[in-house]
Each structure stands twice: as C-alpha cells, then as structure tokens.
C-alpha cells in the first residue's frame, strides 16, 4: 500500500511508487533469498547487506519489504564510495563523475554527505517518491555513437553501440564511430590492445570510419573529427555536472571532480577545465568504485511524514512528535539487522515552500526540536541561497518532515586496495614508453603504469596513466600527486 511505503501527500506519486514496489518485490525477494541460501551453503554465516537508492545498506532479510527503495542503488553506491574516499583524502566537497559504456552519472557531495532527494523520476517519467541519492544521468558513454545529422551538425549519443557489437575498437563487428574509438584514434587509449575481439581490428579501420562518416561531411581530417567528437561529448558531460551544481546554487569551483567508471578518468581533466573545477580526484580502482560503495556504506533508514500546513498554523509539538517517532522507527529497524555498527548518527530536515508554489525546498535542521521561528529563518536563508531572491510578503508552508537514522559501520582501510609490491623507486622506472597523443596537436607523451608509480610520484602533463580498469589522461598544464590511499590528486592547469 502506498501510504505504508511513503507517508506523504500526492496520490499519483504514492500510487506509482506502490505499483513499482509491487512489481519489483517478488523478483527481488526470490533473488535475494536464493543468493543468501547459496552463501549459507558455502559457510557464510553473517548478514547479507543490500544497497538502497538512498546510499545506505539494509539487511537482505528485510530489503524486499520496501523493494522500491532499491531503485538507483547502483549509481548511489558509487557516490557513497566517492564520499568515503573524499573524506579520507581530506576533500569532502565533490562532484562525482561516473562514465561507463552507455551513460554518465553525476552527483554532488557537500561535506562528505551526498544530496538525497525524494522527488526523482525514473524512465518513462515515473515519479518514485522514496529517498534516493540525487544522481543525474546523460546519454554519453564510451559506446555513444557520433554522427552528422541532416542539418550537417555533429551529434554524439544518446544512441549507443552497446557491448554487442560495441565500438569499432572492440573488434566485434562494430562499424559506427564512438567516443571510445575517438579516444583510441587520438592515442589516449593504447592501440596495442585493439585486437581483443574475435578477428581484431586495425587503427586504419577506425581512421577510415572517422574520415568517411564524420570528417568528409564536416570538411575535417579523421583526427580533427575525433577531437570534435570528444569536445562535444565533454560539453554534454559538463552540462550534466552543471545540473547538480550551478542549477542548485552551488559553484563548481568550490568542489573537486571525483572521476571513476571505466571511462571517467579519460575525460575528467578536460571536463574540470571546462567547468573551472580546480582539482580532480581519481581513486585507486576507478572501475570497481561502485562495488566499493557496498563495502563502505553505512546502514541507513529514511523517513518522511507529511504535515502540509502553513507554518504559522503548525502545532510544533506535533512536529516534534513526528521527528521522535521517525527516530524510534529507525532505531528499531537498525536493531533488526545483525550488523556491527560503530556509532549512530541521526539527521533531520524539512521540506517547505511558499504558499502557492509547487516545488519543495529541503532545509537541513540542527536538531529535532526546531521552533517556528527557526523554520522560518532557515527556509528563507535556503531559499535566498538557491534563488537569490527574498519573498517576505508570502507565507511559507511546512510540507514534509524527514529523518535519517544511520548506523555507522567500522572504518575500512582503502590502502588495502593497493598492491604496493609492484611500486618502482622512481617515476622513470614506472614509465612504460611514449606515444603520440592528440591534444591541440600531436604530442609525444609519456605513458605510465599506475601500479608501478612511486607513492611520492609527481606527474606533469601531458601524460597517460594506464591501469587494469581504466586510463587517466593528464592534459598539458595538469599536475598530479598520489596520497597514502593511492588516490591521484590532479591539479588542473591552464591550457597553453
């Protein structure tokens, strides 16, 4: 029932959420029970945890009760890993950038705390009103197809080559030029790894595709066409980052860009330069960051209750009682999970609007017993920060009260992800060679193997840093250092 799943107003949203929950519930229950049984047969005797879309973990024994809350849990997991990694690195304010094969996910983290929204739409414009990490997605990934449209304009995505046949460079029969192919043609990816498909493919095949399908109609050579593809793709991904920063009243220059996913580090420095972001943080294992999120995320239960009254008509004792009930429910839920927690954290917020408006504004609270005057002042402050306007003549309304009850799990040492046995004593010994890479022009560029970098490595762009699960492109003017957890911290320089 919708009212049991989400205790807030808006019948349509409650109905959609209830319908999604009912559809997913039996599938999730069967899957999780089968997984838990198989693990038990093999001697696993601890609780199995599942990621929810709010970035928190929940026991597999109870996750199917509110199956809709697992929507968007994959992208949320990567954001939680970013928050954890950034906090340990001393960089708590992050814009996360997760680029994979078909799409790019972005999110904002302030103070190592990802933004959570109750008003996110999924495919087919279906509003799912359960707490989810506020992740925005654009159709730009390594497999995004580049084409010249009927107006003679270069377009990139959202159509994707997928994994089958995939980009041309996969050697599996793909014929359409993609972002991955552009990176390969421009030397950003290792051309010696082209022959991974059944029959392999040559760099000349990729060059011919760019020359005939893009370069000819645009009046460009193949390398210039590939560079144009990357510029358009970077602009699209930069716009996605703007959606979670500038559109919410935040300045990207106050953040670092956290780049992960198999393709994220390829484009991160160019996107950071486009946005004026001063630093890029590349974790030790970008390709498995989403999986890491499941290891480091805390237990979390979010609660929403609707008041929907003008603020001056609210009974503040009832508001305080709602907060207290939510905290009690959250503590009871965590008590049902057989998981060790290091400490408990509780946060509160309200969602408010001016009377006559539709959209809600979330206002964090310092505690669970705000006065009416506190809510008025905090809402007006948040409204001005977001919209740079004051509306003292309009009365505010208190719509929802929210609480999050978080069980902090013990700290995980991220340095365990690093195999230090392969480190070389000098940067020169970590270099595997050089190759021609196209930036504004072809440039002979050093190539390094990341696992061989000395811990005190100090890199200067242009440079290529390769590893098993991704490639990092340092552009001219960029510099990078490494911290104790193996993160590469890139300072974005000015392009000459």
CSV table of C-alpha atoms in Angstrom, one decimal:
chain,number,residue,atom,x,y,z
A,1,UNK,CA,0.0,0.0,0.0
A,2,UNK,CA,1.3,3.4,-1.0
A,3,UNK,CA,0.6,5.1,2.4
A,4,UNK,CA,2.7,2.4,4.2
A,5,UNK,CA,5.6,2.8,1.8
A,6,UNK,CA,5.7,6.6,1.7
A,7,UNK,CA,3.8,8.7,4.3
A,8,UNK,CA,3.5,11.8,2.3
A,9,UNK,CA,0.9,13.6,0.1
A,10,UNK,CA,0.4,13.3,-3.7
A,11,UNK,CA,-1.8,10.4,-4.5
A,12,UNK,CA,-0.3,9.8,-8.0
A,13,UNK,CA,3.3,9.6,-6.8
A,14,UNK,CA,2.2,7.3,-4.0
A,15,UNK,CA,0.3,5.1,-6.4
A,16,UNK,CA,3.3,4.9,-8.9
A,17,UNK,CA,5.7,4.1,-6.1
A,18,UNK,CA,3.4,1.4,-4.7
A,19,UNK,CA,3.0,-0.1,-8.2
A,20,UNK,CA,6.7,-0.2,-8.8
A,21,UNK,CA,7.2,-1.8,-5.4
A,22,UNK,CA,4.6,-4.5,-6.0
A,23,UNK,CA,6.3,-5.3,-9.4
A,24,UNK,CA,9.8,-5.5,-8.1
A,25,UNK,CA,9.1,-7.1,-4.7
A,26,UNK,CA,8.7,-10.8,-5.8
A,27,UNK,CA,11.7,-10.6,-8.1
A,28,UNK,CA,13.9,-9.1,-5.5
A,29,UNK,CA,12.7,-11.5,-2.8
A,30,UNK,CA,13.4,-14.6,-4.9
A,31,UNK,CA,16.8,-13.3,-6.0
A,32,UNK,CA,18.0,-12.3,-2.5
A,33,UNK,CA,16.7,-15.4,-0.8
A,34,UNK,CA,18.4,-17.6,-3.5
A,35,UNK,CA,21.7,-15.7,-3.1
A,36,UNK,CA,21.5,-15.9,0.7
A,37,UNK,CA,20.8,-19.6,0.6
A,38,UNK,CA,23.8,-20.3,-1.7
A,39,UNK,CA,26.1,-18.2,0.5
A,40,UNK,CA,24.9,-20.1,3.6
A,41,UNK,CA,25.5,-23.5,1.9
A,42,UNK,CA,29.1,-22.4,1.4
A,43,UNK,CA,29.6,-21.4,5.0
A,44,UNK,CA,28.8,-17.7,5.0
A,45,UNK,CA,27.2,-17.1,8.4
A,46,UNK,CA,26.9,-13.3,8.5
A,47,UNK,CA,24.1,-11.0,7.5
A,48,UNK,CA,23.9,-10.2,3.7
A,49,UNK,CA,23.5,-6.5,3.1
A,50,UNK,CA,21.9,-4.9,0.0
A,51,UNK,CA,22.4,-1.3,-1.2
A,52,UNK,CA,19.3,1.0,-1.2
A,53,UNK,CA,18.9,4.0,-3.5
A,54,UNK,CA,19.5,6.3,-0.5
A,55,UNK,CA,23.1,5.2,-0.3
A,56,UNK,CA,22.5,3.1,2.8
A,57,UNK,CA,22.7,-0.6,3.3
A,58,UNK,CA,19.9,-2.8,4.6
A,59,UNK,CA,19.7,-6.4,5.6
A,60,UNK,CA,18.7,-8.9,2.8
A,61,UNK,CA,16.2,-10.3,5.3
A,62,UNK,CA,14.1,-7.1,5.1
A,63,UNK,CA,15.1,-5.4,1.9
A,64,UNK,CA,12.2,-6.8,-0.2
A,65,UNK,CA,9.6,-5.3,2.2
A,66,UNK,CA,10.3,-2.0,0.6
A,67,UNK,CA,11.7,-3.1,-2.8
A,68,UNK,CA,11.1,0.3,-4.5
A,69,UNK,CA,13.8,1.8,-2.3
A,70,UNK,CA,16.5,-0.2,-4.2
A,71,UNK,CA,15.8,1.8,-7.3
A,72,UNK,CA,19.0,3.6,-8.5
A,73,UNK,CA,21.1,1.7,-5.9
A,74,UNK,CA,23.9,1.1,-8.4
A,75,UNK,CA,24.7,4.7,-9.1
A,76,UNK,CA,24.1,5.5,-5.4
A,77,UNK,CA,26.8,3.0,-4.4
A,78,UNK,CA,29.4,4.8,-6.5
A,79,UNK,CA,28.5,8.1,-4.9
A,80,UNK,CA,28.8,6.6,-1.4
A,81,UNK,CA,32.3,5.3,-2.2
A,82,UNK,CA,33.2,8.8,-3.5
A,83,UNK,CA,32.1,10.4,-0.3
A,84,UNK,CA,34.0,7.9,1.8
A,85,UNK,CA,37.2,8.3,-0.3
A,86,UNK,CA,37.0,12.1,-0.4
A,87,UNK,CA,36.6,12.3,3.4
A,88,UNK,CA,39.7,10.2,3.9
A,89,UNK,CA,41.6,12.2,1.4
A,90,UNK,CA,40.6,15.5,3.1
A,91,UNK,CA,38.4,16.6,0.1
A,92,UNK,CA,34.9,16.4,1.4
A,93,UNK,CA,33.2,18.5,-1.3
A,94,UNK,CA,33.0,16.6,-4.5
A,95,UNK,CA,31.2,16.5,-7.9
A,96,UNK,CA,31.1,12.8,-8.8
A,97,UNK,CA,31.5,11.8,-12.4
A,98,UNK,CA,30.9,8.2,-13.4
A,99,UNK,CA,31.3,7.4,-17.1
A,100,UNK,CA,30.7,4.0,-18.3
A,101,UNK,CA,29.9,2.4,-21.7
A,102,UNK,CA,26.4,3.9,-22.3
A,103,UNK,CA,25.8,6.8,-19.9
A,104,UNK,CA,27.4,9.2,-17.4
A,105,UNK,CA,26.1,9.6,-13.9
A,106,UNK,CA,26.9,12.8,-11.8
A,107,UNK,CA,26.1,13.8,-8.3
A,108,UNK,CA,27.0,16.4,-5.7
A,109,UNK,CA,28.6,15.7,-2.3
A,110,UNK,CA,28.9,18.5,0.2
A,111,UNK,CA,30.8,17.9,3.5
A,112,UNK,CA,31.2,14.1,2.6
A,113,UNK,CA,27.4,13.9,2.6
A,114,UNK,CA,25.7,13.2,-0.7
A,115,UNK,CA,22.5,15.0,-1.6
A,116,UNK,CA,19.4,12.9,-1.2
A,117,UNK,CA,16.1,13.7,-3.0
A,118,UNK,CA,12.6,12.3,-2.5
A,119,UNK,CA,11.4,13.6,-5.9
A,120,UNK,CA,13.3,11.8,-8.7
A,121,UNK,CA,11.8,10.5,-11.9
A,122,UNK,CA,13.0,7.3,-13.5
A,123,UNK,CA,12.3,6.0,-17.0
A,124,UNK,CA,9.1,7.0,-18.7
A,125,UNK,CA,8.8,10.0,-16.3
A,126,UNK,CA,7.6,7.8,-13.5
A,127,UNK,CA,8.0,9.6,-10.1
A,128,UNK,CA,9.3,7.4,-7.4
A,129,UNK,CA,8.9,9.1,-4.1
A,130,UNK,CA,11.4,7.3,-2.0
A,131,UNK,CA,14.7,8.7,-0.8
A,132,UNK,CA,17.4,8.4,-3.4
A,133,UNK,CA,20.8,9.9,-3.8
A,134,UNK,CA,20.4,12.7,-6.3
A,135,UNK,CA,22.1,11.3,-9.4
A,136,UNK,CA,21.6,12.8,-12.8
A,137,UNK,CA,22.3,10.8,-16.0
A,138,UNK,CA,23.1,11.8,-19.6
A,139,UNK,CA,23.4,9.6,-22.6
A,140,UNK,CA,27.2,9.9,-23.1
A,141,UNK,CA,29.4,6.8,-22.6
A,142,UNK,CA,32.2,5.1,-24.3
A,143,UNK,CA,29.9,3.5,-26.7
A,144,UNK,CA,27.9,6.6,-27.6
A,145,UNK,CA,27.7,6.9,-31.4
A,146,UNK,CA,28.9,10.0,-33.3
A,147,UNK,CA,27.0,11.0,-36.4
A,148,UNK,CA,26.4,14.0,-38.7
A,149,UNK,CA,22.7,14.9,-38.7
A,150,UNK,CA,20.5,16.1,-41.5
A,151,UNK,CA,21.4,19.7,-40.7
A,152,UNK,CA,25.1,18.9,-41.1
A,153,UNK,CA,25.8,19.2,-37.4
A,154,UNK,CA,28.0,16.7,-35.4
A,155,UNK,CA,26.0,14.8,-32.7
A,156,UNK,CA,27.2,12.4,-30.1
A,157,UNK,CA,24.8,10.0,-28.4
A,158,UNK,CA,22.4,9.1,-27.0
A,159,UNK,CA,22.4,6.1,-29.3
A,160,UNK,CA,25.0,3.6,-28.2
A,161,UNK,CA,26.8,0.8,-29.8
A,162,UNK,CA,26.4,-1.1,-26.6
A,163,UNK,CA,28.6,-4.1,-25.8
A,164,UNK,CA,27.5,-6.0,-28.9
A,165,UNK,CA,28.8,-5.2,-31.5
A,166,UNK,CA,30.2,-2.3,-29.5
A,167,UNK,CA,32.7,0.4,-30.7
A,168,UNK,CA,34.8,-0.4,-33.7
A,169,UNK,CA,37.9,-0.8,-31.5
A,170,UNK,CA,36.3,-3.7,-29.7
A,171,UNK,CA,36.9,-5.8,-32.9
A,172,UNK,CA,33.4,-7.4,-32.6
A,173,UNK,CA,31.9,-6.1,-35.8
A,174,UNK,CA,31.0,-2.5,-34.8
A,175,UNK,CA,31.1,-0.1,-37.7
A,176,UNK,CA,29.8,3.2,-36.2
A,177,UNK,CA,32.4,5.7,-34.7
A,178,UNK,CA,32.0,6.2,-31.0
A,179,UNK,CA,33.7,8.1,-28.1
A,180,UNK,CA,35.9,5.1,-27.3
A,181,UNK,CA,37.0,5.0,-31.0
A,182,UNK,CA,37.8,8.7,-30.8
A,183,UNK,CA,40.0,8.1,-27.8
A,184,UNK,CA,41.7,5.2,-29.5
A,185,UNK,CA,42.3,7.2,-32.7
A,186,UNK,CA,43.8,10.1,-30.8
A,187,UNK,CA,46.2,7.9,-28.8
A,188,UNK,CA,44.5,8.3,-25.5
A,189,UNK,CA,43.8,4.6,-25.4
A,190,UNK,CA,46.5,2.0,-26.1
A,191,UNK,CA,46.3,1.0,-29.8
A,192,UNK,CA,48.3,-2.2,-29.0
A,193,UNK,CA,45.2,-3.5,-27.2
A,194,UNK,CA,42.9,-3.2,-30.2
A,195,UNK,CA,42.9,-6.9,-31.2
A,196,UNK,CA,40.7,-8.1,-28.3
A,197,UNK,CA,37.8,-9.2,-30.5
A,198,UNK,CA,37.4,-12.4,-32.5
A,199,UNK,CA,39.1,-11.1,-35.6
A,200,UNK,CA,40.7,-7.9,-34.3
A,201,UNK,CA,40.6,-4.6,-36.0
A,202,UNK,CA,43.3,-2.1,-37.1
A,203,UNK,CA,43.7,1.5,-36.3
A,204,UNK,CA,43.4,2.2,-40.0
A,205,UNK,CA,39.8,0.8,-39.9
A,206,UNK,CA,38.9,3.3,-37.2
A,207,UNK,CA,40.6,6.1,-39.0
A,208,UNK,CA,38.7,5.3,-42.2
A,209,UNK,CA,35.3,5.3,-40.4
A,210,UNK,CA,36.0,8.8,-38.9
A,211,UNK,CA,37.3,10.1,-42.2
A,212,UNK,CA,34.3,8.9,-44.3
A,213,UNK,CA,31.3,9.1,-41.8
A,214,UNK,CA,32.3,12.3,-40.0
A,215,UNK,CA,35.4,14.0,-41.5
A,216,UNK,CA,34.0,14.1,-45.1
A,217,UNK,CA,30.7,15.7,-44.3
A,218,UNK,CA,32.3,18.2,-41.9
A,219,UNK,CA,35.4,19.0,-44.0
A,220,UNK,CA,37.8,17.7,-41.4
A,221,UNK,CA,40.5,15.1,-41.3
A,222,UNK,CA,40.0,11.9,-39.2
A,223,UNK,CA,42.0,13.2,-36.1
A,224,UNK,CA,40.2,16.5,-36.2
A,225,UNK,CA,36.8,14.8,-36.4
A,226,UNK,CA,37.7,12.6,-33.5
A,227,UNK,CA,38.8,15.6,-31.5
A,228,UNK,CA,35.5,17.3,-32.3
A,229,UNK,CA,33.6,14.2,-31.0
A,230,UNK,CA,35.5,14.5,-27.7
A,231,UNK,CA,34.8,18.2,-27.4
A,232,UNK,CA,31.0,17.7,-27.9
A,233,UNK,CA,31.0,14.7,-25.5
A,234,UNK,CA,32.9,16.7,-22.9
A,235,UNK,CA,30.4,19.6,-23.2
A,236,UNK,CA,27.4,17.3,-22.7
A,237,UNK,CA,29.0,15.7,-19.6
A,238,UNK,CA,30.0,19.2,-18.3
A,239,UNK,CA,26.3,20.2,-18.7
A,240,UNK,CA,25.3,17.2,-16.5
A,241,UNK,CA,27.7,18.4,-13.8
A,242,UNK,CA,26.2,21.9,-14.0
A,243,UNK,CA,22.8,20.3,-13.3
A,244,UNK,CA,23.9,19.1,-9.9
A,245,UNK,CA,25.8,22.2,-9.0
A,246,UNK,CA,25.0,25.5,-10.7
A,247,UNK,CA,21.3,24.7,-11.0
A,248,UNK,CA,21.2,24.1,-7.3
A,249,UNK,CA,23.0,27.4,-6.4
A,250,UNK,CA,26.5,25.8,-6.0
A,251,UNK,CA,29.7,26.9,-7.7
A,252,UNK,CA,31.7,24.1,-9.3
A,253,UNK,CA,34.9,25.9,-8.5
A,254,UNK,CA,34.3,25.1,-4.8
A,255,UNK,CA,34.5,21.3,-5.5
A,256,UNK,CA,36.8,18.7,-6.7
A,257,UNK,CA,35.7,16.3,-9.5
A,258,UNK,CA,35.7,12.7,-8.5
A,259,UNK,CA,36.3,10.6,-11.6
A,260,UNK,CA,35.5,6.9,-11.8
A,261,UNK,CA,33.9,4.3,-14.0
A,262,UNK,CA,35.8,2.6,-16.8
A,263,UNK,CA,35.9,5.8,-18.9
A,264,UNK,CA,35.7,8.6,-16.4
A,265,UNK,CA,39.4,9.4,-16.0
A,266,UNK,CA,39.8,9.7,-19.7
A,267,UNK,CA,37.7,12.8,-19.8
A,268,UNK,CA,37.8,14.2,-16.3
A,269,UNK,CA,40.6,16.7,-16.6
A,270,UNK,CA,39.1,18.3,-19.8
A,271,UNK,CA,35.7,18.5,-18.1
A,272,UNK,CA,37.2,20.0,-14.9
A,273,UNK,CA,38.9,22.7,-17.1
A,274,UNK,CA,35.6,23.4,-18.9
A,275,UNK,CA,33.8,23.9,-15.5
A,276,UNK,CA,36.7,25.7,-13.7
A,277,UNK,CA,37.0,22.9,-11.2
A,278,UNK,CA,40.5,23.2,-9.7
A,279,UNK,CA,41.1,19.5,-8.8
A,280,UNK,CA,40.3,16.0,-10.0
A,281,UNK,CA,40.4,13.0,-7.6
A,282,UNK,CA,40.9,9.6,-9.3
A,283,UNK,CA,40.6,6.7,-6.8
A,284,UNK,CA,42.9,3.8,-6.8
A,285,UNK,CA,40.4,1.4,-8.5
A,286,UNK,CA,38.1,3.6,-10.6
A,287,UNK,CA,36.5,0.6,-12.4
A,288,UNK,CA,35.2,-1.0,-9.2
A,289,UNK,CA,34.2,2.1,-7.3
A,290,UNK,CA,30.5,1.2,-7.3
A,291,UNK,CA,31.3,-2.2,-5.8
A,292,UNK,CA,33.5,-0.5,-3.2
A,293,UNK,CA,30.5,1.6,-2.1
A,294,UNK,CA,28.7,-1.5,-0.9
A,295,UNK,CA,31.7,-2.2,1.4
A,296,UNK,CA,32.0,1.3,2.9
A,297,UNK,CA,28.3,2.4,3.0
A,298,UNK,CA,26.5,2.6,6.4
A,299,UNK,CA,23.2,1.2,7.4
A,300,UNK,CA,20.5,3.9,6.7
A,301,UNK,CA,16.8,4.3,7.1
A,302,UNK,CA,15.0,7.4,5.8
A,303,UNK,CA,11.5,8.5,6.9
A,304,UNK,CA,9.1,11.1,5.5
A,305,UNK,CA,5.9,12.4,7.0
A,306,UNK,CA,3.5,15.0,5.5
A,307,UNK,CA,2.3,18.0,7.5
A,308,UNK,CA,1.3,20.3,4.6
A,309,UNK,CA,0.1,23.3,6.6
A,310,UNK,CA,1.0,27.0,6.6
A,311,UNK,CA,3.9,27.3,9.0
A,312,UNK,CA,2.0,29.7,11.3
A,313,UNK,CA,-0.8,27.1,11.6
A,314,UNK,CA,1.5,24.2,12.6
A,315,UNK,CA,1.4,22.6,16.0
A,316,UNK,CA,5.1,22.4,16.8
A,317,UNK,CA,4.6,19.8,19.5
A,318,UNK,CA,3.1,17.5,16.8
A,319,UNK,CA,6.1,18.3,14.5
A,320,UNK,CA,8.5,17.3,17.3
A,321,UNK,CA,6.5,14.1,18.0
A,322,UNK,CA,6.8,13.2,14.3
A,323,UNK,CA,10.6,13.5,14.5
A,324,UNK,CA,10.7,11.4,17.6
A,325,UNK,CA,8.5,8.7,16.1
A,326,UNK,CA,10.8,8.6,13.0
A,327,UNK,CA,13.9,8.2,15.2
A,328,UNK,CA,12.3,5.4,17.1
A,329,UNK,CA,11.3,3.6,13.9
A,330,UNK,CA,14.8,4.0,12.5
A,331,UNK,CA,16.5,2.6,15.7
A,332,UNK,CA,14.1,-0.3,15.7
A,333,UNK,CA,14.9,-1.1,12.0
A,334,UNK,CA,18.7,-1.0,12.6
A,335,UNK,CA,18.1,-3.2,15.7
A,336,UNK,CA,16.6,-5.9,13.4
A,337,UNK,CA,19.9,-6.0,11.4
A,338,UNK,CA,22.6,-8.3,12.7
A,339,UNK,CA,25.4,-5.9,11.8
A,340,UNK,CA,28.0,-4.3,13.9
A,341,UNK,CA,27.9,-0.5,14.0
A,342,UNK,CA,30.5,1.8,15.4
A,343,UNK,CA,28.1,4.7,16.1
A,344,UNK,CA,24.7,6.1,15.5
A,345,UNK,CA,24.0,9.3,13.5
A,346,UNK,CA,20.6,11.0,13.2
A,347,UNK,CA,19.8,13.9,10.8
A,348,UNK,CA,16.6,15.9,10.4
A,349,UNK,CA,15.3,18.1,7.7
A,350,UNK,CA,12.0,19.6,6.5
A,351,UNK,CA,10.7,20.3,3.0
A,352,UNK,CA,9.0,23.7,2.6
A,353,UNK,CA,7.7,26.1,0.0
A,354,UNK,CA,6.0,29.4,-0.2
A,355,UNK,CA,2.2,29.1,-0.3
A,356,UNK,CA,1.1,29.0,-3.9
A,357,UNK,CA,4.3,27.3,-5.1
A,358,UNK,CA,4.6,23.7,-6.3
A,359,UNK,CA,8.2,22.6,-5.9
A,360,UNK,CA,9.7,21.9,-2.5
A,361,UNK,CA,13.0,23.1,-1.0
A,362,UNK,CA,14.8,20.8,1.5
A,363,UNK,CA,16.0,22.6,4.6
A,364,UNK,CA,18.5,20.8,6.9
A,365,UNK,CA,17.9,21.2,10.7
A,366,UNK,CA,20.4,21.3,13.5
A,367,UNK,CA,18.2,19.2,15.8
A,368,UNK,CA,14.7,17.6,16.1
A,369,UNK,CA,13.1,20.4,18.2
A,370,UNK,CA,13.1,23.5,15.9
A,371,UNK,CA,10.9,26.4,16.8
A,372,UNK,CA,8.5,28.0,14.3
A,373,UNK,CA,10.9,31.0,14.1
A,374,UNK,CA,13.8,28.6,13.4
A,375,UNK,CA,12.0,27.0,10.5
A,376,UNK,CA,11.1,30.4,9.1
A,377,UNK,CA,14.6,31.7,9.2
A,378,UNK,CA,16.3,28.6,7.9
A,379,UNK,CA,13.8,28.3,5.0
A,380,UNK,CA,14.2,32.0,4.0
A,381,UNK,CA,18.0,31.5,4.1
A,382,UNK,CA,17.9,28.4,2.0
A,383,UNK,CA,15.5,30.0,-0.5
A,384,UNK,CA,17.7,33.0,-0.9
A,385,UNK,CA,20.8,30.8,-1.4
A,386,UNK,CA,19.1,28.9,-4.1
A,387,UNK,CA,17.2,31.6,-6.0
A,388,UNK,CA,18.9,34.9,-4.8
A,389,UNK,CA,15.5,36.5,-4.0
A,390,UNK,CA,13.6,37.2,-0.8
A,391,UNK,CA,9.8,37.0,-0.6
A,392,UNK,CA,9.0,38.3,2.9
A,393,UNK,CA,5.4,39.1,1.9
A,394,UNK,CA,4.5,35.4,1.2
A,395,UNK,CA,3.8,32.9,4.0
A,396,UNK,CA,5.8,29.7,4.0
A,397,UNK,CA,4.2,26.2,4.3
A,398,UNK,CA,5.7,23.2,6.1
A,399,UNK,CA,5.0,20.2,3.8
A,400,UNK,CA,7.2,17.3,5.0
A,401,UNK,CA,9.4,16.4,7.9
A,402,UNK,CA,12.2,14.0,7.3
A,403,UNK,CA,14.6,12.0,9.5
A,404,UNK,CA,17.5,9.7,8.6
A,405,UNK,CA,18.8,7.2,11.1
A,406,UNK,CA,22.3,6.0,10.2
A,407,UNK,CA,24.3,3.2,11.7
A,408,UNK,CA,28.0,3.9,11.1
A,409,UNK,CA,29.9,0.8,10.1
A,410,UNK,CA,33.6,0.3,11.2
A,411,UNK,CA,36.2,2.1,9.2
A,412,UNK,CA,37.6,0.3,6.1
A,413,UNK,CA,41.3,1.0,5.2
A,414,UNK,CA,41.3,1.9,1.5
A,415,UNK,CA,45.0,1.3,1.3
A,416,UNK,CA,44.2,-2.4,1.2
A,417,UNK,CA,43.2,-1.9,-2.4
A,418,UNK,CA,46.8,-1.1,-3.3
A,419,UNK,CA,49.4,-3.8,-4.1
A,420,UNK,CA,52.5,-1.9,-3.2
A,421,UNK,CA,54.8,-4.7,-4.2
A,422,UNK,CA,54.9,-3.5,-7.8
A,423,UNK,CA,55.9,0.1,-7.0
A,424,UNK,CA,59.1,1.3,-8.7
A,425,UNK,CA,61.5,3.5,-6.8
A,426,UNK,CA,61.5,6.3,-9.4
A,427,UNK,CA,59.0,7.8,-11.9
A,428,UNK,CA,61.2,7.0,-14.8
A,429,UNK,CA,61.1,3.2,-14.0
A,430,UNK,CA,57.2,3.4,-13.8
A,431,UNK,CA,57.2,4.7,-17.4
A,432,UNK,CA,56.3,2.0,-20.0
A,433,UNK,CA,57.1,4.1,-23.0
A,434,UNK,CA,55.8,7.1,-25.0
A,435,UNK,CA,53.3,7.5,-27.8
A,436,UNK,CA,51.8,10.2,-30.0
A,437,UNK,CA,48.6,11.7,-28.4
A,438,UNK,CA,46.4,14.3,-30.0
A,439,UNK,CA,45.6,17.3,-27.7
A,440,UNK,CA,45.6,20.6,-29.7
A,441,UNK,CA,48.1,18.8,-32.0
A,442,UNK,CA,50.1,15.5,-31.9
A,443,UNK,CA,52.4,15.4,-28.9
A,444,UNK,CA,54.9,12.7,-27.9
A,445,UNK,CA,53.5,11.8,-24.5
A,446,UNK,CA,55.0,9.6,-21.7
A,447,UNK,CA,52.9,6.6,-20.6
A,448,UNK,CA,53.0,5.2,-17.1
A,449,UNK,CA,51.6,2.0,-15.4
A,450,UNK,CA,49.8,3.2,-12.3
A,451,UNK,CA,50.6,0.2,-10.1
A,452,UNK,CA,54.3,1.0,-10.6
A,453,UNK,CA,54.1,4.7,-9.6
A,454,UNK,CA,56.2,5.5,-6.5
A,455,UNK,CA,54.0,6.7,-3.7
A,456,UNK,CA,55.6,10.2,-3.9
A,457,UNK,CA,55.1,10.4,-7.6
A,458,UNK,CA,54.8,13.9,-9.0
A,459,UNK,CA,53.4,13.8,-12.6
A,460,UNK,CA,53.2,16.6,-15.1
A,461,UNK,CA,51.0,16.6,-18.1
A,462,UNK,CA,50.8,15.7,-20.9
A,463,UNK,CA,50.9,12.2,-19.6
A,464,UNK,CA,48.9,8.9,-19.9
A,465,UNK,CA,48.5,6.7,-16.8
A,466,UNK,CA,47.2,3.3,-17.6
A,467,UNK,CA,46.0,0.6,-15.2
A,468,UNK,CA,43.9,-2.6,-15.5
A,469,UNK,CA,40.5,-1.0,-15.3
A,470,UNK,CA,40.9,2.5,-16.8
A,471,UNK,CA,43.2,5.1,-18.3
A,472,UNK,CA,43.8,8.6,-17.0
A,473,UNK,CA,44.7,11.4,-19.4
A,474,UNK,CA,46.7,14.3,-17.9
A,475,UNK,CA,46.4,17.2,-20.3
A,476,UNK,CA,49.1,19.8,-20.9
A,477,UNK,CA,49.4,22.0,-17.8
A,478,UNK,CA,48.0,19.4,-15.4
A,479,UNK,CA,50.0,18.0,-12.5
A,480,UNK,CA,49.2,15.0,-10.3
A,481,UNK,CA,50.4,13.7,-6.9
A,482,UNK,CA,49.5,10.5,-5.1
A,483,UNK,CA,48.2,10.1,-1.5
A,484,UNK,CA,48.5,7.3,1.0
A,485,UNK,CA,45.4,5.6,-0.2
A,486,UNK,CA,46.7,5.5,-3.7
A,487,UNK,CA,44.4,8.3,-5.0
A,488,UNK,CA,45.8,10.5,-7.7
A,489,UNK,CA,45.1,14.2,-7.0
A,490,UNK,CA,45.2,16.2,-10.2
A,491,UNK,CA,45.6,20.0,-10.2
A,492,UNK,CA,44.0,21.3,-13.3
A,493,UNK,CA,46.3,23.7,-15.1
A,494,UNK,CA,45.6,26.4,-17.7
A,495,UNK,CA,45.7,25.2,-21.3
A,496,UNK,CA,48.6,27.0,-23.0
